[in-house]
């Protein structure tokens, strides 16, 4: 009987080692999709053993290069450095209520650390220059401030931890745990709208910001972290001043841009756009007015570099190019769930409307011969397309192929949720000195369904107890 028990223990131990090794080594096992497109190693700095043996050993060679051989930037021009963006699609973290069952509470707890595990493994492996969460940070906008604070704390500690100096102000608000004064914010917003603050470039403009601390200077261990508004964060047409007050207080402006390397041939900019208020109809039409003012400011601003747009809702495209086709739904008496004030307001949309998409792309992507990229969330399955500019009709047309000398690439980032395999998106921007233009490439690094992560943790505990 003892021998049978020992055999069982050995089998469980072996399985535990294999599964737990996988959850930490999975990017190495899928090196092609889980590495930056451009990677620089100086072979002259390697010794004979490293150059002729270690680098050719599967898995071990990749691990050795990732963690023990410093990357050497002298192999390529030191400026500009590559854009290395880690893209996170729609985490949609849930919350707990008094009647929430304990099994669901445990599931929410585990889901936080499941996503946090993915982020920490990828961040340690890749040292991204930018991290962007493509909206829908939370699973529902219809939560009170208290629950919004709870989820914000989890988001900033369990899922996507950041340097303390970047989140001090947010945690001061969260620690107070007091309802926010949205009426004061409403007064500020309406005054700003009347006095033209949202018509001013200075309100939206940042330059050469590489993180939100350390004076914005480049730090390889501290990427620029950007959160995008999603419909589950602030709503669609039913968004309120309460929604916007807490978003701006804890996550900052919903519309802005950051320009890099102005005056150089390698100039590029990141444009962050709240796309939830572009179409409407909205409960507060002033939200739509302010958002379109941002678009108009962008349209008037001359820019001779490449543009990268981050927003939640994808641009309009015909049915069949992605899993989600065009859809636009308003609240009706049957769907407003007792809130009759919502009738006639925007309830949901898969894409921005055709007219809105055309105006947004025309405003942001200038006809300057420079490349363009759109990154979105919303469609959990993920998708990749091109928008070709048809000069005869002066319109952008979605397609799977490039058919014009002027085009924009659109990447819809697959959701990081366990049901979608815990995917993270890797976007590499590399400046081509011969073409004098930025080139963008993208891959998806899948982890595994959340049940395997749970199994790894439970089996580790079980193995320790059995030993």
Tab-separated table of C-alpha atoms in Angstrom:
chain	number	residue	atom	x	y	z
A	1	UNK	CA	0.000	0.000	0.000
A	2	UNK	CA	2.872	2.346	0.869
A	3	UNK	CA	4.469	1.747	-2.513
A	4	UNK	CA	1.223	2.643	-4.284
A	5	UNK	CA	1.004	5.851	-2.273
A	6	UNK	CA	4.607	6.710	-3.124
A	7	UNK	CA	3.909	6.056	-6.806
A	8	UNK	CA	0.891	8.354	-6.709
A	9	UNK	CA	2.945	11.055	-4.996
A	10	UNK	CA	5.664	10.788	-7.645
A	11	UNK	CA	3.139	11.064	-10.491
A	12	UNK	CA	1.441	14.077	-8.906
A	13	UNK	CA	4.822	15.692	-8.254
A	14	UNK	CA	5.925	15.228	-11.859
A	15	UNK	CA	2.655	16.643	-13.182
A	16	UNK	CA	2.958	19.581	-10.775
A	17	UNK	CA	6.480	20.373	-11.940
A	18	UNK	CA	5.452	20.197	-15.600
A	19	UNK	CA	2.341	22.359	-15.244
A	20	UNK	CA	3.991	24.939	-13.000
A	21	UNK	CA	6.986	25.120	-15.310
A	22	UNK	CA	4.644	25.733	-18.222
A	23	UNK	CA	2.814	28.673	-16.645
A	24	UNK	CA	6.129	30.494	-16.207
A	25	UNK	CA	7.882	29.326	-19.353
A	26	UNK	CA	4.992	29.529	-21.838
A	27	UNK	CA	6.397	32.572	-23.692
A	28	UNK	CA	9.634	30.686	-24.304
A	29	UNK	CA	7.700	27.692	-25.647
A	30	UNK	CA	6.038	30.044	-28.134
A	31	UNK	CA	9.048	32.248	-28.844
A	32	UNK	CA	7.922	33.359	-32.309
A	33	UNK	CA	4.697	34.963	-31.064
A	34	UNK	CA	5.872	35.963	-27.591
A	35	UNK	CA	8.941	38.049	-28.503
A	36	UNK	CA	9.436	41.461	-30.040
A	37	UNK	CA	9.822	41.535	-33.789
A	38	UNK	CA	13.229	43.209	-33.497
A	39	UNK	CA	15.691	41.808	-30.985
A	40	UNK	CA	19.335	42.826	-30.778
A	41	UNK	CA	22.234	40.692	-29.557
A	42	UNK	CA	25.875	41.402	-30.136
A	43	UNK	CA	27.402	38.053	-31.102
A	44	UNK	CA	30.905	39.471	-30.621
A	45	UNK	CA	30.253	39.835	-26.901
A	46	UNK	CA	29.327	36.156	-26.485
A	47	UNK	CA	31.878	33.525	-25.515
A	48	UNK	CA	32.466	30.353	-27.529
A	49	UNK	CA	30.086	28.247	-25.408
A	50	UNK	CA	27.269	30.812	-25.606
A	51	UNK	CA	27.637	31.321	-29.340
A	52	UNK	CA	28.030	27.710	-30.438
A	53	UNK	CA	26.063	25.685	-27.915
A	54	UNK	CA	23.656	27.475	-25.571
A	55	UNK	CA	21.881	29.566	-28.170
A	56	UNK	CA	21.004	26.426	-30.174
A	57	UNK	CA	19.418	24.546	-27.269
A	58	UNK	CA	15.604	24.741	-27.461
A	59	UNK	CA	13.960	26.574	-24.541
A	60	UNK	CA	17.221	26.802	-22.550
A	61	UNK	CA	18.820	28.980	-25.211
A	62	UNK	CA	15.889	31.391	-25.232
A	63	UNK	CA	15.795	31.620	-21.444
A	64	UNK	CA	19.523	32.198	-21.283
A	65	UNK	CA	19.359	34.989	-23.860
A	66	UNK	CA	16.320	36.592	-22.260
A	67	UNK	CA	17.614	36.732	-18.709
A	68	UNK	CA	21.403	36.445	-18.751
A	69	UNK	CA	22.629	38.158	-21.926
A	70	UNK	CA	22.061	41.944	-21.908
A	71	UNK	CA	20.449	43.345	-25.003
A	72	UNK	CA	22.917	45.452	-26.982
A	73	UNK	CA	21.571	48.567	-28.656
A	74	UNK	CA	24.869	49.270	-30.427
A	75	UNK	CA	23.916	46.901	-33.244
A	76	UNK	CA	21.402	49.441	-34.549
A	77	UNK	CA	21.239	53.221	-34.423
A	78	UNK	CA	20.593	54.205	-30.821
A	79	UNK	CA	17.873	56.604	-31.893
A	80	UNK	CA	15.045	56.132	-32.104
A	81	UNK	CA	14.564	53.163	-29.818
A	82	UNK	CA	11.905	50.663	-30.869
A	83	UNK	CA	8.337	51.053	-29.641
A	84	UNK	CA	7.579	47.947	-27.621
A	85	UNK	CA	3.933	47.941	-26.677
A	86	UNK	CA	2.296	45.290	-24.514
A	87	UNK	CA	-1.444	45.460	-25.295
A	88	UNK	CA	-4.060	44.130	-22.861
A	89	UNK	CA	-7.580	43.537	-24.175
A	90	UNK	CA	-10.715	43.928	-22.013
A	91	UNK	CA	-9.888	42.386	-18.588
A	92	UNK	CA	-13.452	43.111	-17.349
A	93	UNK	CA	-12.843	42.260	-13.688
A	94	UNK	CA	-15.934	41.382	-11.653
A	95	UNK	CA	-16.835	42.392	-8.119
A	96	UNK	CA	-18.431	40.867	-5.025
A	97	UNK	CA	-21.804	41.697	-3.493
A	98	UNK	CA	-23.387	40.632	-0.185
A	99	UNK	CA	-25.236	37.770	-1.920
A	100	UNK	CA	-22.283	36.676	-4.054
A	101	UNK	CA	-21.615	32.973	-3.461
A	102	UNK	CA	-18.249	31.983	-2.014
A	103	UNK	CA	-17.309	29.970	-5.082
A	104	UNK	CA	-17.792	33.100	-7.211
A	105	UNK	CA	-15.763	35.181	-4.749
A	106	UNK	CA	-12.973	32.630	-5.028
A	107	UNK	CA	-13.243	32.737	-8.822
A	108	UNK	CA	-12.931	36.546	-8.810
A	109	UNK	CA	-9.938	36.329	-6.478
A	110	UNK	CA	-8.237	33.778	-8.703
A	111	UNK	CA	-9.029	35.707	-11.876
A	112	UNK	CA	-7.196	38.752	-10.508
A	113	UNK	CA	-4.046	36.734	-9.962
A	114	UNK	CA	-4.474	34.815	-13.220
A	115	UNK	CA	-4.339	38.088	-15.192
A	116	UNK	CA	-1.679	39.471	-12.848
A	117	UNK	CA	0.435	36.371	-13.468
A	118	UNK	CA	0.241	36.879	-17.232
A	119	UNK	CA	1.188	40.541	-16.932
A	120	UNK	CA	4.104	39.937	-14.573
A	121	UNK	CA	5.560	37.104	-16.665
A	122	UNK	CA	5.295	39.110	-19.896
A	123	UNK	CA	6.599	42.325	-18.368
A	124	UNK	CA	9.620	40.595	-16.836
A	125	UNK	CA	10.401	38.815	-20.097
A	126	UNK	CA	9.866	41.736	-22.473
A	127	UNK	CA	10.536	45.022	-20.620
A	128	UNK	CA	7.946	46.892	-22.730
A	129	UNK	CA	8.265	50.619	-23.351
A	130	UNK	CA	4.468	51.002	-23.314
A	131	UNK	CA	1.569	49.096	-21.754
A	132	UNK	CA	-1.981	49.817	-22.885
A	133	UNK	CA	-5.219	48.374	-21.513
A	134	UNK	CA	-7.712	48.735	-24.336
A	135	UNK	CA	-10.787	49.559	-22.231
A	136	UNK	CA	-13.348	47.614	-20.164
A	137	UNK	CA	-11.110	47.514	-17.143
A	138	UNK	CA	-14.160	46.578	-15.083
A	139	UNK	CA	-17.177	44.425	-15.913
A	140	UNK	CA	-19.886	46.992	-15.241
A	141	UNK	CA	-20.222	50.755	-15.104
A	142	UNK	CA	-23.345	50.489	-12.943
A	143	UNK	CA	-21.516	50.185	-9.644
A	144	UNK	CA	-21.340	52.661	-6.771
A	145	UNK	CA	-18.206	54.664	-6.047
A	146	UNK	CA	-17.335	52.321	-3.177
A	147	UNK	CA	-17.171	49.277	-5.483
A	148	UNK	CA	-15.345	51.327	-8.130
A	149	UNK	CA	-12.686	52.038	-5.488
A	150	UNK	CA	-12.494	48.337	-4.550
A	151	UNK	CA	-11.910	47.292	-8.145
A	152	UNK	CA	-9.419	50.083	-8.739
A	153	UNK	CA	-7.339	48.867	-5.792
A	154	UNK	CA	-7.399	45.296	-7.115
A	155	UNK	CA	-6.585	46.530	-10.607
A	156	UNK	CA	-3.529	48.491	-9.419
A	157	UNK	CA	-2.198	45.915	-6.948
A	158	UNK	CA	-3.142	42.443	-8.159
A	159	UNK	CA	-3.472	42.784	-11.935
A	160	UNK	CA	-1.205	45.591	-13.117
A	161	UNK	CA	1.038	46.836	-10.296
A	162	UNK	CA	2.884	50.064	-11.014
A	163	UNK	CA	5.537	52.127	-9.193
A	164	UNK	CA	4.263	53.668	-5.973
A	165	UNK	CA	5.046	57.203	-7.087
A	166	UNK	CA	2.692	56.797	-10.051
A	167	UNK	CA	-0.337	55.782	-7.998
A	168	UNK	CA	-0.019	57.789	-4.778
A	169	UNK	CA	-2.805	60.232	-5.698
A	170	UNK	CA	-5.140	57.447	-6.788
A	171	UNK	CA	-4.675	55.493	-3.584
A	172	UNK	CA	-5.297	58.609	-1.501
A	173	UNK	CA	-8.752	58.753	-3.103
A	174	UNK	CA	-9.323	54.997	-2.808
A	175	UNK	CA	-8.215	54.915	0.844
A	176	UNK	CA	-10.713	57.638	1.809
A	177	UNK	CA	-13.464	55.498	0.291
A	178	UNK	CA	-15.824	58.480	0.165
A	179	UNK	CA	-18.273	59.203	-2.611
A	180	UNK	CA	-16.799	61.692	-5.078
A	181	UNK	CA	-18.234	65.169	-5.483
A	182	UNK	CA	-19.490	64.818	-9.022
A	183	UNK	CA	-21.528	68.027	-8.817
A	184	UNK	CA	-18.338	70.086	-8.461
A	185	UNK	CA	-16.860	68.192	-11.369
A	186	UNK	CA	-19.988	68.879	-13.400
A	187	UNK	CA	-19.652	72.599	-12.703
A	188	UNK	CA	-15.988	72.521	-13.784
A	189	UNK	CA	-16.781	70.604	-16.950
A	190	UNK	CA	-19.590	72.880	-18.065
A	191	UNK	CA	-17.530	75.991	-17.334
A	192	UNK	CA	-14.579	74.543	-19.250
A	193	UNK	CA	-16.852	73.784	-22.191
A	194	UNK	CA	-18.248	77.326	-22.257
A	195	UNK	CA	-14.856	79.010	-21.866
A	196	UNK	CA	-13.215	76.999	-24.641
A	197	UNK	CA	-10.798	74.847	-22.633
A	198	UNK	CA	-11.645	71.855	-24.824
A	199	UNK	CA	-10.757	73.884	-27.926
A	200	UNK	CA	-7.193	74.335	-26.689
A	201	UNK	CA	-4.277	72.188	-27.886
A	202	UNK	CA	-2.481	72.758	-24.590
A	203	UNK	CA	-5.206	70.875	-22.714
A	204	UNK	CA	-4.485	67.649	-24.606
A	205	UNK	CA	-0.798	67.971	-25.443
A	206	UNK	CA	2.092	66.011	-23.929
A	207	UNK	CA	5.566	65.600	-25.363
A	208	UNK	CA	8.274	62.950	-24.900
A	209	UNK	CA	6.566	61.320	-21.906
A	210	UNK	CA	7.931	57.810	-21.309
A	211	UNK	CA	6.230	57.182	-17.963
A	212	UNK	CA	4.057	59.073	-15.485
A	213	UNK	CA	6.825	59.369	-12.894
A	214	UNK	CA	10.584	60.004	-12.937
A	215	UNK	CA	9.907	63.289	-14.773
A	216	UNK	CA	8.574	61.257	-17.683
A	217	UNK	CA	12.072	60.143	-18.711
A	218	UNK	CA	12.784	56.731	-20.207
A	219	UNK	CA	13.159	53.914	-17.688
A	220	UNK	CA	13.388	50.364	-19.034
A	221	UNK	CA	11.796	48.958	-15.884
A	222	UNK	CA	8.851	51.376	-15.845
A	223	UNK	CA	6.782	51.491	-19.062
A	224	UNK	CA	4.341	54.221	-20.014
A	225	UNK	CA	1.018	52.813	-18.742
A	226	UNK	CA	-2.126	53.971	-20.553
A	227	UNK	CA	-5.731	53.099	-19.670
A	228	UNK	CA	-8.463	53.501	-22.294
A	229	UNK	CA	-12.128	54.157	-21.494
A	230	UNK	CA	-14.439	51.234	-22.286
A	231	UNK	CA	-18.216	50.963	-22.321
A	232	UNK	CA	-18.115	48.869	-19.119
A	233	UNK	CA	-16.113	51.633	-17.425
A	234	UNK	CA	-18.171	54.714	-18.286
A	235	UNK	CA	-21.152	53.505	-20.343
A	236	UNK	CA	-22.532	54.535	-23.738
A	237	UNK	CA	-25.389	57.000	-24.060
A	238	UNK	CA	-26.361	56.526	-20.422
A	239	UNK	CA	-23.037	57.743	-19.047
A	240	UNK	CA	-23.339	60.209	-16.167
A	241	UNK	CA	-21.187	62.828	-14.468
A	242	UNK	CA	-20.604	60.319	-11.683
A	243	UNK	CA	-19.058	57.896	-14.203
A	244	UNK	CA	-16.784	60.553	-15.647
A	245	UNK	CA	-15.804	62.086	-12.302
A	246	UNK	CA	-14.390	58.871	-10.919
A	247	UNK	CA	-12.707	57.900	-14.207
A	248	UNK	CA	-10.893	61.238	-14.473
A	249	UNK	CA	-10.027	61.214	-10.776
A	250	UNK	CA	-8.486	57.725	-10.809
A	251	UNK	CA	-7.399	57.181	-14.426
A	252	UNK	CA	-6.860	60.677	-15.826
A	253	UNK	CA	-7.956	62.348	-19.049
A	254	UNK	CA	-9.935	60.290	-21.515
A	255	UNK	CA	-8.675	62.278	-24.531
A	256	UNK	CA	-5.057	63.363	-25.093
A	257	UNK	CA	-2.005	62.862	-27.259
A	258	UNK	CA	1.715	62.414	-26.666
A	259	UNK	CA	4.187	63.469	-29.360
A	260	UNK	CA	7.690	62.008	-29.536
A	261	UNK	CA	10.830	63.202	-31.351
A	262	UNK	CA	9.244	66.338	-32.752
A	263	UNK	CA	11.383	67.933	-35.439
A	264	UNK	CA	13.036	64.621	-36.332
A	265	UNK	CA	12.291	62.298	-39.231
A	266	UNK	CA	11.350	59.659	-36.639
A	267	UNK	CA	8.541	61.754	-35.112
A	268	UNK	CA	5.490	59.800	-33.985
A	269	UNK	CA	2.556	60.366	-31.672
A	270	UNK	CA	0.115	58.369	-29.580
A	271	UNK	CA	-3.483	59.584	-29.662
A	272	UNK	CA	-5.810	58.360	-26.885
A	273	UNK	CA	-9.485	58.753	-27.788
A	274	UNK	CA	-12.654	58.096	-25.793
A	275	UNK	CA	-14.815	56.668	-28.581
A	276	UNK	CA	-17.890	56.058	-26.387
A	277	UNK	CA	-19.223	59.603	-26.828
A	278	UNK	CA	-18.724	60.088	-30.562
A	279	UNK	CA	-22.043	58.745	-31.864
A	280	UNK	CA	-24.774	58.972	-29.234
A	281	UNK	CA	-27.491	59.970	-28.592
A	282	UNK	CA	-26.285	60.646	-25.042
A	283	UNK	CA	-27.986	61.570	-21.806
A	284	UNK	CA	-25.544	64.475	-21.513
A	285	UNK	CA	-24.997	65.845	-24.992
A	286	UNK	CA	-22.167	68.043	-23.688
A	287	UNK	CA	-19.996	64.909	-23.423
A	288	UNK	CA	-20.375	64.473	-27.171
A	289	UNK	CA	-19.642	68.152	-27.819
A	290	UNK	CA	-16.422	68.021	-25.810
A	291	UNK	CA	-15.232	64.820	-27.495
A	292	UNK	CA	-15.797	66.226	-30.972
A	293	UNK	CA	-13.895	69.345	-29.982
A	294	UNK	CA	-10.915	67.068	-29.351
A	295	UNK	CA	-11.298	65.631	-32.868
A	296	UNK	CA	-11.503	69.120	-34.355
A	297	UNK	CA	-8.352	70.196	-32.525
A	298	UNK	CA	-6.570	67.152	-33.932
A	299	UNK	CA	-7.901	67.914	-37.388
A	300	UNK	CA	-6.526	71.459	-37.319
A	301	UNK	CA	-3.152	70.474	-35.880
A	302	UNK	CA	-0.439	70.044	-38.503
A	303	UNK	CA	1.600	66.929	-37.885
A	304	UNK	CA	4.351	65.428	-40.021
A	305	UNK	CA	4.916	62.154	-38.211
A	306	UNK	CA	3.384	58.721	-37.810
A	307	UNK	CA	0.227	58.416	-35.690
A	308	UNK	CA	-0.912	55.580	-33.430
A	309	UNK	CA	-4.539	55.724	-32.259
A	310	UNK	CA	-5.617	53.947	-29.061
A	311	UNK	CA	-9.375	53.667	-28.592
A	312	UNK	CA	-11.914	51.097	-27.429
A	313	UNK	CA	-14.460	50.756	-30.239
A	314	UNK	CA	-13.188	49.667	-33.674
A	315	UNK	CA	-13.763	51.707	-36.820
A	316	UNK	CA	-16.647	50.868	-39.127
A	317	UNK	CA	-16.115	47.974	-41.520
A	318	UNK	CA	-18.326	45.721	-43.568
A	319	UNK	CA	-19.744	42.463	-42.241
A	320	UNK	CA	-17.398	39.497	-42.437
A	321	UNK	CA	-14.028	41.126	-41.806
A	322	UNK	CA	-14.209	40.391	-38.056
A	323	UNK	CA	-16.353	38.263	-35.760
A	324	UNK	CA	-18.308	41.386	-34.799
A	325	UNK	CA	-20.125	42.975	-37.723
A	326	UNK	CA	-21.692	46.455	-37.696
A	327	UNK	CA	-24.284	46.835	-34.945
A	328	UNK	CA	-25.919	49.919	-33.477
A	329	UNK	CA	-28.618	49.598	-30.800
A	330	UNK	CA	-30.664	52.193	-28.906
A	331	UNK	CA	-32.566	51.674	-25.670
A	332	UNK	CA	-36.236	50.857	-26.118
A	333	UNK	CA	-39.076	50.495	-23.659
A	334	UNK	CA	-38.416	46.754	-23.606
A	335	UNK	CA	-34.652	47.012	-23.030
A	336	UNK	CA	-34.312	49.936	-20.622
A	337	UNK	CA	-34.933	47.692	-17.567
A	338	UNK	CA	-37.061	50.182	-15.674
A	339	UNK	CA	-34.931	53.235	-16.419
A	340	UNK	CA	-37.268	54.959	-18.845
A	341	UNK	CA	-34.933	57.952	-18.964
A	342	UNK	CA	-32.672	55.783	-21.149
A	343	UNK	CA	-35.210	55.262	-23.944
A	344	UNK	CA	-33.727	56.509	-27.203
A	345	UNK	CA	-30.158	56.661	-25.868
A	346	UNK	CA	-27.276	54.633	-27.308
A	347	UNK	CA	-27.322	51.155	-25.724
A	348	UNK	CA	-24.477	49.425	-27.581
A	349	UNK	CA	-22.427	49.388	-30.774
A	350	UNK	CA	-19.859	47.022	-32.272
A	351	UNK	CA	-18.223	49.639	-34.485
A	352	UNK	CA	-18.275	53.387	-34.700
A	353	UNK	CA	-20.677	54.625	-37.351
A	354	UNK	CA	-19.403	55.010	-40.907
A	355	UNK	CA	-19.492	58.825	-40.811
A	356	UNK	CA	-17.769	59.002	-37.427
A	357	UNK	CA	-15.048	56.570	-38.519
A	358	UNK	CA	-14.314	58.619	-41.630
A	359	UNK	CA	-14.047	61.873	-39.665
A	360	UNK	CA	-11.829	60.338	-36.968
A	361	UNK	CA	-9.396	58.803	-39.441
A	362	UNK	CA	-9.238	61.954	-41.570
A	363	UNK	CA	-8.532	64.083	-38.495
A	364	UNK	CA	-5.775	61.899	-37.047
A	365	UNK	CA	-4.041	60.324	-40.040
A	366	UNK	CA	-2.687	63.104	-42.210
A	367	UNK	CA	-1.841	62.679	-45.879
A	368	UNK	CA	1.860	63.105	-45.138
A	369	UNK	CA	3.301	59.835	-46.412
A	370	UNK	CA	3.719	58.493	-42.872
A	371	UNK	CA	2.434	55.191	-41.526
A	372	UNK	CA	-0.624	54.870	-39.323
A	373	UNK	CA	-1.877	52.354	-36.783
A	374	UNK	CA	-5.169	51.908	-34.898
A	375	UNK	CA	-5.366	49.703	-31.805
A	376	UNK	CA	-8.759	48.899	-30.281
A	377	UNK	CA	-10.491	46.464	-27.935
A	378	UNK	CA	-14.215	45.668	-27.600
A	379	UNK	CA	-14.354	42.655	-29.949
A	380	UNK	CA	-13.096	39.957	-27.586
A	381	UNK	CA	-12.105	37.596	-30.391
A	382	UNK	CA	-9.574	40.058	-31.811
A	383	UNK	CA	-9.104	41.040	-35.449
A	384	UNK	CA	-6.659	42.619	-37.931
A	385	UNK	CA	-7.559	44.783	-40.912
A	386	UNK	CA	-6.419	47.597	-43.144
A	387	UNK	CA	-8.208	50.798	-44.075
A	388	UNK	CA	-7.292	51.777	-47.603
A	389	UNK	CA	-7.883	55.362	-48.667
A	390	UNK	CA	-9.759	55.393	-51.974
A	391	UNK	CA	-8.739	58.671	-53.573
A	392	UNK	CA	-11.564	58.729	-56.133
A	393	UNK	CA	-14.249	58.587	-53.439
A	394	UNK	CA	-12.122	60.152	-50.658
A	395	UNK	CA	-13.086	57.457	-48.164
A	396	UNK	CA	-11.432	54.853	-45.973
A	397	UNK	CA	-12.480	51.295	-46.818
A	398	UNK	CA	-11.864	48.309	-44.530
A	399	UNK	CA	-10.144	45.293	-46.037
A	400	UNK	CA	-7.927	42.318	-45.243
A	401	UNK	CA	-5.452	43.462	-47.901
A	402	UNK	CA	-3.471	46.609	-48.728
A	403	UNK	CA	-4.811	48.085	-51.964
A	404	UNK	CA	-3.786	51.741	-51.733
A	405	UNK	CA	-0.619	53.778	-51.354
A	406	UNK	CA	-2.245	55.359	-48.308
A	407	UNK	CA	-3.549	52.987	-45.666
A	408	UNK	CA	-3.918	52.436	-41.923
A	409	UNK	CA	-3.500	49.130	-40.114
A	410	UNK	CA	-6.118	48.337	-37.449
A	411	UNK	CA	-5.466	45.810	-34.686
A	412	UNK	CA	-8.302	44.742	-32.416
A	413	UNK	CA	-6.643	43.181	-29.387
A	414	UNK	CA	-8.030	39.835	-28.260
A	415	UNK	CA	-9.312	39.802	-24.666
A	416	UNK	CA	-6.938	38.688	-21.907
A	417	UNK	CA	-9.775	36.857	-20.133
A	418	UNK	CA	-9.325	33.131	-19.507
A	419	UNK	CA	-12.099	32.167	-21.910
A	420	UNK	CA	-9.960	33.735	-24.646
A	421	UNK	CA	-6.741	31.969	-23.606
A	422	UNK	CA	-5.187	34.839	-21.648
A	423	UNK	CA	-3.775	36.522	-24.741
A	424	UNK	CA	-1.470	39.537	-24.642
A	425	UNK	CA	-0.717	41.558	-27.772
A	426	UNK	CA	2.842	42.519	-28.743
A	427	UNK	CA	3.204	45.494	-31.052
A	428	UNK	CA	6.708	46.344	-32.220
A	429	UNK	CA	7.342	49.687	-33.872
A	430	UNK	CA	10.674	49.862	-35.699
A	431	UNK	CA	11.921	52.913	-37.562
A	432	UNK	CA	13.162	52.108	-41.059
A	433	UNK	CA	15.951	54.596	-41.765
A	434	UNK	CA	15.931	53.894	-45.491
A	435	UNK	CA	12.178	54.450	-45.896
A	436	UNK	CA	12.236	57.124	-43.153
A	437	UNK	CA	9.057	55.679	-41.716
A	438	UNK	CA	7.825	53.610	-38.784
A	439	UNK	CA	6.972	49.973	-39.458
A	440	UNK	CA	4.498	48.246	-37.128
A	441	UNK	CA	4.255	44.505	-36.581
A	442	UNK	CA	1.975	42.597	-34.231
A	443	UNK	CA	1.675	39.145	-32.710
A	444	UNK	CA	-0.513	37.546	-30.053
A	445	UNK	CA	1.014	35.560	-27.206
A	446	UNK	CA	-1.559	33.125	-25.768
A	447	UNK	CA	-1.257	31.766	-22.232
A	448	UNK	CA	-3.877	29.103	-21.513
A	449	UNK	CA	-7.427	28.784	-20.194
A	450	UNK	CA	-7.733	29.803	-16.540
A	451	UNK	CA	-8.502	26.274	-15.294
A	452	UNK	CA	-4.926	25.182	-16.034
A	453	UNK	CA	-3.580	28.073	-13.941
A	454	UNK	CA	-5.877	27.006	-11.095
A	455	UNK	CA	-4.692	23.409	-11.474
A	456	UNK	CA	-1.062	24.516	-11.290
A	457	UNK	CA	-1.628	26.361	-8.016
A	458	UNK	CA	-3.754	23.655	-6.409
A	459	UNK	CA	-1.410	20.858	-7.499
A	460	UNK	CA	1.555	22.760	-6.028
A	461	UNK	CA	-0.169	22.961	-2.635
A	462	UNK	CA	-1.251	19.335	-2.848
A	463	UNK	CA	2.265	18.194	-3.721
A	464	UNK	CA	3.770	20.014	-0.741
A	465	UNK	CA	1.204	18.415	1.586
A	466	UNK	CA	1.806	14.940	0.143
A	467	UNK	CA	5.574	15.319	0.397
